[in-house]
Short mmCIF file of C-alpha atoms in Angstrom, two decimals:
data_model
loop_
_atom_site.label_atom_id
_atom_site.label_comp_id
_atom_site.label_asym_id
_atom_site.label_seq_id
_atom_site.Cartn_x
_atom_site.Cartn_y
_atom_site.Cartn_z
CA MET A 1 0.00 0.00 0.00
CA THR A 2 1.38 3.41 -0.93
CA GLU A 3 0.86 6.38 1.33
CA LYS A 4 -0.73 9.58 0.11
CA LEU A 5 1.51 12.56 -0.50
CA GLY A 6 0.65 15.96 0.83
CA VAL A 7 2.13 19.38 1.40
CA LEU A 8 2.98 21.38 4.50
CA LEU A 9 1.03 24.59 4.91
CA VAL A 10 1.69 27.48 7.26
CA ASP A 11 -1.30 28.74 9.22
CA VAL A 12 -1.18 32.51 8.81
CA PRO A 13 -3.38 34.76 10.93
CA GLU A 14 -5.92 36.90 9.13
CA PRO A 15 -5.70 38.99 7.12
CA ALA A 16 -3.76 36.73 4.78
CA TYR A 17 -3.04 38.57 1.55
CA LEU A 18 -2.16 35.53 -0.52
CA LYS A 19 -4.06 32.25 -0.63
CA TYR A 20 -1.21 29.73 -0.11
CA THR A 21 1.59 29.97 2.46
CA PHE A 22 3.71 26.84 2.28
CA LEU A 23 7.03 25.16 2.94
CA GLU A 24 9.35 24.71 -0.04
CA TYR A 25 12.58 22.67 -0.14
CA SER A 26 15.28 23.25 -2.72
CA LYS A 27 19.01 22.54 -2.81
CA GLY A 28 19.19 21.66 0.88
CA THR A 29 17.31 24.73 2.08
CA TYR A 30 13.78 25.13 3.38
CA SER A 31 11.89 28.34 2.63
CA ILE A 32 8.44 29.75 3.21
CA PHE A 33 6.64 30.88 0.04
CA TYR A 34 3.43 32.83 -0.49
CA THR A 35 1.34 32.73 -3.65
CA ASP A 36 -2.14 32.86 -5.13
CA ASN A 37 -1.08 30.74 -8.09
CA PHE A 38 -2.22 27.13 -7.50
CA ASP A 39 0.04 25.64 -10.18
CA PHE A 40 3.12 27.36 -8.72
CA PHE A 41 2.11 26.21 -5.25
CA LYS A 42 1.52 22.60 -6.29
CA ASP A 43 4.81 22.50 -8.22
CA LYS A 44 7.03 24.11 -5.56
CA ALA A 45 5.58 22.92 -2.24
CA TYR A 46 7.55 20.36 -0.27
CA LYS A 47 5.74 17.03 -0.65
CA CYS A 48 5.77 14.36 2.04
CA THR A 49 3.65 11.64 3.59
CA GLN A 50 1.51 12.27 6.66
CA GLU A 51 3.97 10.21 8.70
CA GLU A 52 6.93 12.33 7.52
CA ALA A 53 4.95 15.48 8.31
CA LYS A 54 5.02 14.59 12.01
CA GLU A 55 8.62 15.83 12.01
CA TYR A 56 7.24 19.33 11.33
CA PRO A 57 4.52 19.94 13.95
CA GLN A 58 4.59 23.69 13.29
CA PHE A 59 3.04 23.08 9.84
CA ARG A 60 -0.31 21.69 8.80
CA TRP A 61 -0.21 18.67 6.46
CA VAL A 62 -2.84 18.53 3.67
CA SER A 63 -3.06 15.68 1.17
CA LEU A 64 -2.61 16.56 -2.50
CA GLU A 65 -6.05 15.08 -3.20
CA ASP A 66 -7.69 17.59 -0.82
CA LEU A 67 -6.07 20.70 -2.30
CA LYS A 68 -8.22 23.22 -4.13
#
């Protein structure tokens, strides 16, 4: 059985000016990105399983299937 992949979101207090605030990983560095562009978000967001997400309790894990 394969586990579902998801992304790690940052809960930002209102007012949030952009729709997606997420964790991105590139070249050994983690960064926080903000965007309204769903395709950019889905492409750049750090993807992990729900089990792996437990290492990052400060972020909220959402499965790729549940993203809108």
